[in-house]
Short mmCIF file of C-alpha atoms and ligand atoms in Angstrom, two decimals:
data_model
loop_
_atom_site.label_atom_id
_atom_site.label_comp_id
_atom_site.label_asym_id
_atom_site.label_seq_id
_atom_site.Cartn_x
_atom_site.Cartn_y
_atom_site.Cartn_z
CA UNK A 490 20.54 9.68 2.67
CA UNK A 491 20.48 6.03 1.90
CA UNK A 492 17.45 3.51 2.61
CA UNK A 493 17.73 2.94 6.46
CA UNK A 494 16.60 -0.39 8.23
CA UNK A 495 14.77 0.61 10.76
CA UNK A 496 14.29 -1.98 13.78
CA UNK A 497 12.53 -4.68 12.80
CA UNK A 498 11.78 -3.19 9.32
CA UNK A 499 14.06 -3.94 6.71
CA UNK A 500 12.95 -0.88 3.96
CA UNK A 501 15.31 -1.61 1.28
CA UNK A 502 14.08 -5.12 1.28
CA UNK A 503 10.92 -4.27 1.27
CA UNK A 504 11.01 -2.22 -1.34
CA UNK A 505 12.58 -5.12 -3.81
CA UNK A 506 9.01 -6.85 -3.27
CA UNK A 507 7.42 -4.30 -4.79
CA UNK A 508 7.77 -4.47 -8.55
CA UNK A 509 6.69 -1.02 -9.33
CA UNK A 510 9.05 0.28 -7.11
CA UNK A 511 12.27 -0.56 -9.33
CA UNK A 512 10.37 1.67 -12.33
CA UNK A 513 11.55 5.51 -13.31
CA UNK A 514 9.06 8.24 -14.47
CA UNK A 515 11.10 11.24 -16.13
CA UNK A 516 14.53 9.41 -16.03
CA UNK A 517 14.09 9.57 -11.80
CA UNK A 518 13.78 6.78 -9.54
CA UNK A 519 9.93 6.63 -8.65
CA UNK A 520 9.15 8.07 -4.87
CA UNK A 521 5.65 6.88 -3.99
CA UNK A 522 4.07 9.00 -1.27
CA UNK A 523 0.25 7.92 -2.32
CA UNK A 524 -0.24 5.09 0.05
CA UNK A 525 -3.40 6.45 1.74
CA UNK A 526 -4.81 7.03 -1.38
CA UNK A 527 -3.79 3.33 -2.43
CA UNK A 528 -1.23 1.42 -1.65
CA UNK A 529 1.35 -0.48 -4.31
CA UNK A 530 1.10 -4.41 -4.56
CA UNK A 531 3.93 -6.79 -3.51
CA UNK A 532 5.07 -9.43 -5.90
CA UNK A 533 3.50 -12.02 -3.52
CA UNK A 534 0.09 -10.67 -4.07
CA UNK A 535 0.12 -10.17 -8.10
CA UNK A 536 1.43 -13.94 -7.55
CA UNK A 537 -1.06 -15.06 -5.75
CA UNK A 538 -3.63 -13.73 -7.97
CA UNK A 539 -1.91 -14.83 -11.03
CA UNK A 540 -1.55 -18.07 -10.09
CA UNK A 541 -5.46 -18.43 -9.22
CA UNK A 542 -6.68 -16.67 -12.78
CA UNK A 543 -4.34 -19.53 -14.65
CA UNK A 544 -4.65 -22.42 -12.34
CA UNK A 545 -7.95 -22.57 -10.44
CA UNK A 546 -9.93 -19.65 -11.33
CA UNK A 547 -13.79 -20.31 -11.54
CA UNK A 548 -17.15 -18.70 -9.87
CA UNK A 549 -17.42 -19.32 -6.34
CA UNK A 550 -20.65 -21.04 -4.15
CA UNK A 551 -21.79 -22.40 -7.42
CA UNK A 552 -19.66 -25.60 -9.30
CA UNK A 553 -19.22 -28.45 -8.40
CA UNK A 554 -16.31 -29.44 -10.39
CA UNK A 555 -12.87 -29.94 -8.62
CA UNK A 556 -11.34 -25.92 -9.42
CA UNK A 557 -14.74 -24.35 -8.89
CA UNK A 558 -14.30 -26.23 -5.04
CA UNK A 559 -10.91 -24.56 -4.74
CA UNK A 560 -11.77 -21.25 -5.81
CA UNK A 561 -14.18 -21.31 -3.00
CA UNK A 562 -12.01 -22.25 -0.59
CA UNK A 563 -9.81 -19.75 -1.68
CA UNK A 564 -12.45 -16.85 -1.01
CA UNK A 565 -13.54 -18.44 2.24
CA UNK A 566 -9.89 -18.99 3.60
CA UNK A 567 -9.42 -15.09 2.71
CA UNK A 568 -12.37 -14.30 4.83
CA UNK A 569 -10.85 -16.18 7.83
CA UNK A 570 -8.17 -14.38 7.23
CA UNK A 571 -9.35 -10.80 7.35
CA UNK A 572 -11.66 -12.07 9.88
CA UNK A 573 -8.26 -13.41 12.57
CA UNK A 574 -6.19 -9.45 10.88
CA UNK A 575 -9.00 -7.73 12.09
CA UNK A 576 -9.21 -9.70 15.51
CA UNK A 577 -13.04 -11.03 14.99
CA UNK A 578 -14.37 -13.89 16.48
CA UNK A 579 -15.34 -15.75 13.55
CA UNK A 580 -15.27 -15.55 9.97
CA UNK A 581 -18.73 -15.23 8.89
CA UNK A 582 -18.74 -12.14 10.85
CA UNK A 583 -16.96 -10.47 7.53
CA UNK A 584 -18.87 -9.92 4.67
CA UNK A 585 -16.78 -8.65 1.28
CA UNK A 586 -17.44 -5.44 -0.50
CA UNK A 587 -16.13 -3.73 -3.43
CA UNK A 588 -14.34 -1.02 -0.93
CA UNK A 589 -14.98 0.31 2.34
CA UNK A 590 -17.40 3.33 0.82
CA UNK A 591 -19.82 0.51 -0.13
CA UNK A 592 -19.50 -1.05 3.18
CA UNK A 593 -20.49 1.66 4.92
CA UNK A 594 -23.37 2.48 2.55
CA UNK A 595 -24.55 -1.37 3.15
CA UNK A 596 -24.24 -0.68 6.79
CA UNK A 597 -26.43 2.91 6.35
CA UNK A 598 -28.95 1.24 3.95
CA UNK A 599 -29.87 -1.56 5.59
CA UNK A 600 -29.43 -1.10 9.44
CA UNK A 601 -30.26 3.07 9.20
CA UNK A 602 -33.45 2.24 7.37
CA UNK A 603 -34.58 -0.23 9.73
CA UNK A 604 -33.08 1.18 13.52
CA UNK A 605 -33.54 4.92 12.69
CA UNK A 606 -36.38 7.00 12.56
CA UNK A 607 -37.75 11.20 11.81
CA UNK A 608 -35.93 12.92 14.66
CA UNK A 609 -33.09 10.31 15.35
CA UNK A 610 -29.62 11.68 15.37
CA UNK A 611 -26.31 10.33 13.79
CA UNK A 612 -22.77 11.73 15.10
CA UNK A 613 -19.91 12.11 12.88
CA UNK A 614 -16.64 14.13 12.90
CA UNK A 615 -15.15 17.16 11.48
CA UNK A 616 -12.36 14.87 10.36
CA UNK A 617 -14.43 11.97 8.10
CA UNK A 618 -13.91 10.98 4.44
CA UNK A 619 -16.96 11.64 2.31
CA UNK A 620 -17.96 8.08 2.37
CA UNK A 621 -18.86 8.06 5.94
CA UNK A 622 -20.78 11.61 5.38
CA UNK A 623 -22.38 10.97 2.46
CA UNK A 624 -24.33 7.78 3.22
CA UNK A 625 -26.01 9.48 6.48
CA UNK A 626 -26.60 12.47 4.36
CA UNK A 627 -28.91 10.53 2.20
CA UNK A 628 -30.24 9.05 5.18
CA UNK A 629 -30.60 12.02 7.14
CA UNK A 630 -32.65 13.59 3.38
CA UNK A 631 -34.81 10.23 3.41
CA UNK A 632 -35.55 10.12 7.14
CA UNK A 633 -35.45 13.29 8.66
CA UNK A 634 -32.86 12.10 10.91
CA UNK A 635 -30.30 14.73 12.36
CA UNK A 636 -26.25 14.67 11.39
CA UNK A 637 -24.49 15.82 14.75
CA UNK A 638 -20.67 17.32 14.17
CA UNK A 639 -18.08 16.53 16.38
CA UNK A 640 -15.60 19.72 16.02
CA UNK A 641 -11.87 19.04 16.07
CA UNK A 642 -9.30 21.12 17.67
CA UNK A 643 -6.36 23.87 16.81
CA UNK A 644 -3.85 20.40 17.52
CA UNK A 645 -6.12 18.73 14.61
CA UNK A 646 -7.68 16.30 17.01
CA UNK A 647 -10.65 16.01 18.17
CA UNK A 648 -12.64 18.45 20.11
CA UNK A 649 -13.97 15.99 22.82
CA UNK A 650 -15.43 18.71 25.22
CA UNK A 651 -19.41 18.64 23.94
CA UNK A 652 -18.77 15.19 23.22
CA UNK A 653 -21.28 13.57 26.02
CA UNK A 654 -23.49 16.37 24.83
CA UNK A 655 -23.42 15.32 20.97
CA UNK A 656 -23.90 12.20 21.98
CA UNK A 657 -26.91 12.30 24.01
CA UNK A 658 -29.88 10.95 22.26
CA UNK A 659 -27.83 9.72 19.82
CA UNK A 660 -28.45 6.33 17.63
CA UNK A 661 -25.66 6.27 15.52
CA UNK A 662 -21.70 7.64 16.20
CA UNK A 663 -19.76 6.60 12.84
CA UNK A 664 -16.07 7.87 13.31
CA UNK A 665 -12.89 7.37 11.57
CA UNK A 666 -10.28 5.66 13.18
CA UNK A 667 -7.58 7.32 11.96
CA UNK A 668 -7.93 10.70 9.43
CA UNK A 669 -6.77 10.54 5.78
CA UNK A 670 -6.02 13.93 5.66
CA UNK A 671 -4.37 15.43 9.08
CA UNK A 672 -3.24 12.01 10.18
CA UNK A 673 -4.71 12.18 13.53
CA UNK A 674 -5.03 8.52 15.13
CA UNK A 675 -8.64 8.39 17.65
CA UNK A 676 -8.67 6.66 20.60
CA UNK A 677 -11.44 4.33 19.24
CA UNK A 678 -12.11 2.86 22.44
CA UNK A 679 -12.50 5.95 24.50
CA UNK A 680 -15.17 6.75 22.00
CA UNK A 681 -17.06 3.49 21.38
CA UNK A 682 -17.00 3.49 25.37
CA UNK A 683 -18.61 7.30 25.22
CA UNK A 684 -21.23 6.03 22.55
CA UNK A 685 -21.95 2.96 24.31
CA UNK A 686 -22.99 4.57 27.75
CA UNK A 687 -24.95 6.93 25.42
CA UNK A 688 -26.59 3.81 24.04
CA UNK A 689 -25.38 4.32 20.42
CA UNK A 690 -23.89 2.22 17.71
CA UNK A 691 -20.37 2.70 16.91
CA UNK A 692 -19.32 2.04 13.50
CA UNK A 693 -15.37 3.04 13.33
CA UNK A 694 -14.18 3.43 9.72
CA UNK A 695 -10.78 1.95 9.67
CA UNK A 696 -9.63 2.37 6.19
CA UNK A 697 -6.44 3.72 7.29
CA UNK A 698 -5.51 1.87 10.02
CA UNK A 699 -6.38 -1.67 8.80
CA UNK A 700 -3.21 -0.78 6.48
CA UNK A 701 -0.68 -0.98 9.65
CA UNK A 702 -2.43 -3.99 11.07
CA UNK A 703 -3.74 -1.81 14.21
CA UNK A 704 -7.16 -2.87 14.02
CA UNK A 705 -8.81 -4.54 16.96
CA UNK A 706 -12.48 -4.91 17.09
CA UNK A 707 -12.86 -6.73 19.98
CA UNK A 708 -10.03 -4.64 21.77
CA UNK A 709 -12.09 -1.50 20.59
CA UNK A 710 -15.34 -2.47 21.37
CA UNK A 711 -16.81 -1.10 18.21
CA UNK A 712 -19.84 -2.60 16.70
CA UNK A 713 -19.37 -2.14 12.86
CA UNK A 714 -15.38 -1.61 11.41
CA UNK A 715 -15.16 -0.66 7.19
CA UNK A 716 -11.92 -1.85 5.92
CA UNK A 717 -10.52 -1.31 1.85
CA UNK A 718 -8.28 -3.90 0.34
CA UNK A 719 -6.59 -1.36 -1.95
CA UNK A 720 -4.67 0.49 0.99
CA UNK A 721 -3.48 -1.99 2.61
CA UNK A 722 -1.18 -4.07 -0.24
CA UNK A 723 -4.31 -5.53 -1.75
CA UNK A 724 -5.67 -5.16 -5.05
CA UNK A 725 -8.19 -2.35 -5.60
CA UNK A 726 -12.31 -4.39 -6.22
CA UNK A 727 -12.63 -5.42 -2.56
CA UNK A 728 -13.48 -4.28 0.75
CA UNK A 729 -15.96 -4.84 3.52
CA UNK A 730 -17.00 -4.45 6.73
CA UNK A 731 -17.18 -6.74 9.89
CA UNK A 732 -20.17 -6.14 12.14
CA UNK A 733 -21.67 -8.33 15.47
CA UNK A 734 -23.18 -10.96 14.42
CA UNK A 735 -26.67 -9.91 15.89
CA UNK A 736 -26.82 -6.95 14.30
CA UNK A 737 -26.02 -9.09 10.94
CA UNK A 738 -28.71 -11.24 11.78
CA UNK A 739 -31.01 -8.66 11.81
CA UNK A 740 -30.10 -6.30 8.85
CA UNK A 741 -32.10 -7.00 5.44
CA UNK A 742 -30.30 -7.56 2.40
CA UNK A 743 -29.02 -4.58 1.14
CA UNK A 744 -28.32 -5.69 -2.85
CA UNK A 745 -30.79 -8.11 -4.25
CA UNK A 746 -29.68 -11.07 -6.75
CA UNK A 747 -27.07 -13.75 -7.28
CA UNK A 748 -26.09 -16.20 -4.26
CA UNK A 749 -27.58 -13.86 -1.44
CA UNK A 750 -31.03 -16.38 -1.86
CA UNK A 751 -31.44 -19.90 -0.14
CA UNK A 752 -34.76 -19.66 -2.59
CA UNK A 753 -36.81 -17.67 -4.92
CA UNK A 754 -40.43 -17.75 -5.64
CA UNK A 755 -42.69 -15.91 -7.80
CA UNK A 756 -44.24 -14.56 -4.60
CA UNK A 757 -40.79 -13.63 -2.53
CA UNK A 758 -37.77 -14.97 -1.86
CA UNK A 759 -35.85 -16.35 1.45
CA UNK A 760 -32.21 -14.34 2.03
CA UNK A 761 -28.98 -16.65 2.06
CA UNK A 762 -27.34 -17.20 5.84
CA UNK A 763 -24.74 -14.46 7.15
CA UNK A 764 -22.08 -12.63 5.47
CA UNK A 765 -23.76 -14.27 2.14
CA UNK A 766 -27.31 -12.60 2.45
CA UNK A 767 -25.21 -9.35 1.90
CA UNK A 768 -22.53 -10.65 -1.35
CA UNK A 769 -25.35 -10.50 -4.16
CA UNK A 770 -23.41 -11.18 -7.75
CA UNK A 771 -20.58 -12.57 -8.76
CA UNK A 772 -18.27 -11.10 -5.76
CA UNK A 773 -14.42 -10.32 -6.19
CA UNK A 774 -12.30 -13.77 -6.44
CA UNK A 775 -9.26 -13.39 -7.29
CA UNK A 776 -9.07 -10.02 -5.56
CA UNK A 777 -10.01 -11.90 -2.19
CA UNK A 778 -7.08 -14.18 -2.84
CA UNK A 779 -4.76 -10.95 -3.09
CA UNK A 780 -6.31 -9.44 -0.31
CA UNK A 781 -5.11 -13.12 1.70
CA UNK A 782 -1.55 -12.54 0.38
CA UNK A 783 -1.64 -9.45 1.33
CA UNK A 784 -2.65 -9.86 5.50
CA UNK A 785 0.02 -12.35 4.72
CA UNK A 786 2.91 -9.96 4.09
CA UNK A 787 1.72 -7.59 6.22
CA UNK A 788 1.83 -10.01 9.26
CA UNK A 789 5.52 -10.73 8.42
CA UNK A 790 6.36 -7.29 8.75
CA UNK A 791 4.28 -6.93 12.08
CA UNK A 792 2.34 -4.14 13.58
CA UNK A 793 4.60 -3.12 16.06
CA UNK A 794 7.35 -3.06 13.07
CA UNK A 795 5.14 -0.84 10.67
CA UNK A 796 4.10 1.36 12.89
CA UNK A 797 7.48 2.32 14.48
CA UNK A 798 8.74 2.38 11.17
CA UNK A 799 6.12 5.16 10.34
CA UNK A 800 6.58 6.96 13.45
CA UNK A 801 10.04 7.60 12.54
CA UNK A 802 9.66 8.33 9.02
CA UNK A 803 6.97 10.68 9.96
CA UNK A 804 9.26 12.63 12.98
CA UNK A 805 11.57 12.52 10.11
CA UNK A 806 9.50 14.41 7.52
CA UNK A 807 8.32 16.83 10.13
CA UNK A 808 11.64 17.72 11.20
CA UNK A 809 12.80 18.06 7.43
CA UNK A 810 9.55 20.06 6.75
CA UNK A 811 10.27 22.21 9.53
CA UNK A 812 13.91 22.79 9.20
CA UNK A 813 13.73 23.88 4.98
CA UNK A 814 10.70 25.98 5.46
CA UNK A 815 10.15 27.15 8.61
CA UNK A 816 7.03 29.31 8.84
CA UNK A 817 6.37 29.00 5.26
CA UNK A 818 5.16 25.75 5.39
CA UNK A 819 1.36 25.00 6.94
CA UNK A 820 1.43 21.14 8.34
CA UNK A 821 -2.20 20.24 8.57
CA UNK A 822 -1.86 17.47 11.20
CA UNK A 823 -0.49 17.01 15.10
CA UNK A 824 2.37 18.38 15.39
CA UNK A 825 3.94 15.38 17.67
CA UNK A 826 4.18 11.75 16.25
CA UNK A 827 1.90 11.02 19.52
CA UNK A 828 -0.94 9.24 18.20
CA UNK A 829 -0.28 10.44 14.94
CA UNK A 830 -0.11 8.00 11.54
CA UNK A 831 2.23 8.65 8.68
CA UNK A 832 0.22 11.36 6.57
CA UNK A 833 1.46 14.49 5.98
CA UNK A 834 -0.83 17.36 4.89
CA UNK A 835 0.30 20.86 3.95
CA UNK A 836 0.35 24.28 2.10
CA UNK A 837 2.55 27.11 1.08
CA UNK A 838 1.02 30.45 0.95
CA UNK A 839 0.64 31.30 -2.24
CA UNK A 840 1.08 27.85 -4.25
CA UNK A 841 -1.76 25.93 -5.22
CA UNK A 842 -1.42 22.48 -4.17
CA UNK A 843 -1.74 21.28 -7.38
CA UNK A 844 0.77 23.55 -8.91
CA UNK A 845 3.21 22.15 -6.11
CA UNK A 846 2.14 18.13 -7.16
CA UNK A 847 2.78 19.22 -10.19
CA UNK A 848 6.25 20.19 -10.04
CA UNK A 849 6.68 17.08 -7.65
CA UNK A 850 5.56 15.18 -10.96
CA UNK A 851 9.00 16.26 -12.88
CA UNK A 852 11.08 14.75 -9.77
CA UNK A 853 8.96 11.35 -9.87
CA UNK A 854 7.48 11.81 -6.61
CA UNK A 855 3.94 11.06 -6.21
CA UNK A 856 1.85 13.09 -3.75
CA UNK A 857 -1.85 13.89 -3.38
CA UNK A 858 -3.38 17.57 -3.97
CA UNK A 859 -7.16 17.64 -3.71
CA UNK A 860 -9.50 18.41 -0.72
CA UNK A 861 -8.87 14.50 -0.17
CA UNK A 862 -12.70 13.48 -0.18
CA UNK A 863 -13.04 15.28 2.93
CA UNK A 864 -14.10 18.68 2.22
CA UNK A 865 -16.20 19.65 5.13
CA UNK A 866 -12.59 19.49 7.14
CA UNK A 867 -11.02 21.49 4.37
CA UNK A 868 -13.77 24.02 5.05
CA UNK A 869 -13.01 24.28 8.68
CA UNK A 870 -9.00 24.06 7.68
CA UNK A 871 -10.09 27.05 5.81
CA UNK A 872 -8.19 25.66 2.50
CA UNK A 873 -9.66 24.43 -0.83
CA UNK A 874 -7.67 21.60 -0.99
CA UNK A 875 -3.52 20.56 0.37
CA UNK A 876 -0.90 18.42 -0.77
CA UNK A 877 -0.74 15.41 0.99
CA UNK A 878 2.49 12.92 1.29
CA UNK A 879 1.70 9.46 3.01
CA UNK A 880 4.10 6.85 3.71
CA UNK A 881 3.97 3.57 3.88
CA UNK A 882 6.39 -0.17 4.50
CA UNK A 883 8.54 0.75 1.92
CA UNK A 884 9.15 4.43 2.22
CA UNK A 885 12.01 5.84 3.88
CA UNK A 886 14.41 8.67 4.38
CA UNK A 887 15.55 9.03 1.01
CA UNK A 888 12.26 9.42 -0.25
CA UNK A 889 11.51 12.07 2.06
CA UNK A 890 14.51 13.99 1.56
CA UNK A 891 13.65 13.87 -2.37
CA UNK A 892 10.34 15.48 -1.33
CA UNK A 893 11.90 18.12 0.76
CA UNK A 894 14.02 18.81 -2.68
CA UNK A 895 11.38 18.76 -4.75
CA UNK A 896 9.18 20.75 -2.88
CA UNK A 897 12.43 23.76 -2.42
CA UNK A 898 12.09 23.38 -6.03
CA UNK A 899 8.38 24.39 -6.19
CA UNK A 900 8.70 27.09 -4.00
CA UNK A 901 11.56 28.50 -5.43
CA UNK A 902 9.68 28.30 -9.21
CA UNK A 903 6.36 29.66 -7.83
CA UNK A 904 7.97 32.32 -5.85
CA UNK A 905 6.61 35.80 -5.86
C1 PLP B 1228 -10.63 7.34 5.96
C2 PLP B 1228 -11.16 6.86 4.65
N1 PLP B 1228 -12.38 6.35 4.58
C3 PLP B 1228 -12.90 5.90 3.42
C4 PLP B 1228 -12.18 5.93 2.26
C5 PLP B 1228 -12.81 5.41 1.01
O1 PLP B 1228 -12.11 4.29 0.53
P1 PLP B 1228 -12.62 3.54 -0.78
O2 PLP B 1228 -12.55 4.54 -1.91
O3 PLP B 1228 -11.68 2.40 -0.96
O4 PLP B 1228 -14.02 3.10 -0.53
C6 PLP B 1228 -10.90 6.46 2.27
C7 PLP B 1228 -10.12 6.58 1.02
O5 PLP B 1228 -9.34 7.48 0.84
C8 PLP B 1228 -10.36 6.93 3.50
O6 PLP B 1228 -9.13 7.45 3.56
#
C-alpha cells in the first residue's frame, strides 16, 4: 500500500521533512516504529538549532553583549512556548530539565521531602514508566512513606474500582497520562478530580501525550505535568515539568549552583526567582530552541490532525495484526482505538522479543523489545519483556504492512 493522506494529515509530506527518513539500512527503505522511545527530528528543528550554534549561540542569563541577549531570548521565547503547547497560564510556570525522568525526580526531591512525612502514602499505577516509580521508591526508603498500586484491568486499563479506597489518606497520586507500553490513554481529569476530593497532589506524567499536542493542564486540573523534548520532534537534552505556581514558590531548590542564586555568601545563599531557582548550570540552549521549532511543527499539523491520524494507523495495525496471526499473536494494549494512543505491544509464543526485533532489523524496521522501563507491568503482563511498534506523524500504512511482513518472516524463521 502506498503512503495515504489521511484528513488533515498529509504523511508523505511529512515524511520529506524528516531527513532521516529518506536513509536505507540493509539496502531497505528505513520504517521507524520507535517514536515513543524517541521521536526523529524535522529539518526545521536541526535548522533551527543550526542556525543558533553558528549565528547567535552564547550562555544564557549571563552576557551582556548583543548575541548573548539573543540567545536568551531564544530560551525564554521557547519557554513561552511550551508554556501556551501545554495550555499554562504563564511562562515562568515551566521550568527546563534534561528529560521528564529528572523532572519528576526534582518534583519528588524537593516537594516529597518537604510535604511528606513516616506513614504518608503515594499512589501510582500498575501501568508507570520507571521514572515515576523509582523517584517515590527512594522516597518511600528515605521516609518511610507508603507506595499505593493502582491495579489495571484484563482490557489493559485501569482498574478504577478500589480507587477512592487507594486514595484515601493519600498525599501524593503521580499517574501517567497515557502508557508507553499498552497504549492505554487515562482520563486525567477523572483522576485529578478523584485525587483532589481525596485532598492529594496530582502530578500526571505526560511524556507521551505531550507528543500529539493533547496536553491540557488547566483542562485537566492536574497540579504537576513532566513533559520530554526528545518524543515529541525535539532534540534529546531537555525536558521539564510545569507545576502551580504556589507550589513552585514553595519547593527548595533541588540542584545547587550556577544561575539558580540572586546571591551567595560565605554563610548561605538566597535562591533565584521561579522556574530559575530550579535551572542550576549551564541549562540546554540550543536544545530549547529545537524544542520551540518543534511545538512549532507540531502546531501546523494540529492535534485533532495527529491524533486521528494515529487512530487510524493504529485500527489499521490491529486489524493487520489480527488478520496474519490470529491467535498467535498477544496484543498487550485495548483492544478498541477508544482512548487508545498509537503503541502497539505484543508477543508470539515462543519468540523472544528480541529475536523477533532482530529479524525486523534485516527488513529496516525499527521496533522496541525490552520490558520498556516498566517492568512492574511486565510482571503483572506476566512477560519478561514485548516488542513494541509506535507510530508517529509520519508513519503510515506502508510502514505497517512492512511490519506485518517482517514479522510473518520472524515467525516463519523461529517456527517450531
Ligand atoms: C511514560 C514515560 N514516562 C517517562 C519516560 C522517561 O523519559 P525520559 O527518558 O526522556 O526521561 C518515558 C520514556 O520512555 C515514558 O514513556
Amino acid at each position: 500500500m502506498n503512503p495515504t493522506d489521511h484528513a488533515g494529515l498529509d504523511t508523505a509530506r511529512v515524511q520529506r521533512d524528516f531527513p532521516i527518513l529518506s536513509r536505507t539500512v540493509n539496502g531497505k527503505r528505513l520504517v521507524y516504529l520507535d517514536s515513543a522511545s524517541s521521536s526523529q527530528k524535522p529539518q526545521s528543528v536541526l535548522d533551527a538549532m543550526d542556525e543558533q550554534y553558528r549565528t547567535y549561540y552564547a550562555n544564557i542569563h549571563r552576557g551582556v553583549y548583543t548575541i548573548a541577549e539573543e540567545s536568551t531570548a531564544a530560551y525564554e521565547h521557547a519557554r513561552a512556548k511550551v508554556a501556551r503547547f501545554l495550555g499554562a497560564a504563564a511562562a515562568n510556570e515551566v521550568v527546563f530539565t534534561k528529560n521528564i525522568t529528572e523532572a519528576i525526580n526534582l518534583f519528588a526531591h524537593s516537594w516529597g521531602r518537604t510535604n511528606l512525612r513516616e506513614g504518608d502514602a503515594i499512589v501510582v499505577t500498575e501501568m508507570e514508566h520507571h521514572a515515576n516509580i523509582v523517584p517515590w521508591h527512594m522516597l518511600c526508603a528515605e521516609l518511610g512513606t507508603e507506595l499505593r498500586w493502582i491495579p489495571i484491568d484484563h482490557e489493559f486499563r485501569l482498574d478504577l474500582s478500589e480507587l477512592d479506597r487507594l486514595l484515601d489518606g493519600a498525599k501524593l497520586f503521580a499517574f501517567t497520562a497515557v502508557s508507553n507500553v499498552l497504549g492505554t490513554v487515562n482520563d486525567v481529569r477523572f483522576l485529578a478530580d478523584a485525587a483532589h476530593a481525596a485532598g492529594a497532589t496530582v502530578l500526571v506524567d505526560a511524556a507521551q501525550a505531550a507528543p500529539h499536542g493533547s496536553v491540557d493542564v488547566q483542562a485537566w486540573d492536574a497540579d504537576v505535568v513532566g513533559f520530554t523534548g526528545h518524543k515529541m520532534l525535539g532534540p534529546s537534552g531537555i525536558g521539564g515539568l510545569w507545576a502551580r505556581p504556589e507550589l513552585l514558590e514553595a519547593m527548595p531548590p533541588f540542584l545547587g549552583g550556577g544561575e539558580m542564586i540572586l546571591d551567595v555568601r560565605k554563610d548561605g545563599f538566597v535562591p533565584n526567582e521561579v522556574p530559575w531557582k530550579f535551572e542550576a548550570g549551564t541549562m540546554p540552549i540550543a536544545e530549547a530552541t529545537g524544542l520551540a521549532a518543534a511545538i512549532d511543527y507540531l502546531e501546523i499539523l494540529g492535534t485533532e490532525a495527529m491524533l486521528e491520524h494515529e487512530r487510524r494507523l493504529t485500527a489499521y495495525a490491529l486489524d493487520s495484526l489480527h488478520d496474519r496471526f490470529g491467535d498467535r499473536i498477544h496484543v498487550h494494549g485495548p483492544a478498541g482505538t477508544q482512548m487508545r494512543g498509537g503503541i502497539v505491544s505484543f508477543g508470539f509464543d515462543h519468540i523472544h522479543a528480541h529475536d523477533i526485533a532482530q529479524v525486523l532489523d534485516e527488513e529496516a524496521v525499527c521496533v522496541r523489545a525490552s520490558h520498556h522501563c516498566a517492568k512492574p507491568l511486565m510482571r503483572v503482563l506476566g512477560v519478561p519483556a514485548n516488542t513494541r511498534a509506535s507510530f508517529y506523524v509520519y508513519n503510515d500504512e506502508a510502514d505497517v504492512d512492512t511490519l506485518v511482513e517482517a514479522l510473518e518472516r520472524a515467525e516463519k524463521f523461529f517456527a517450531v
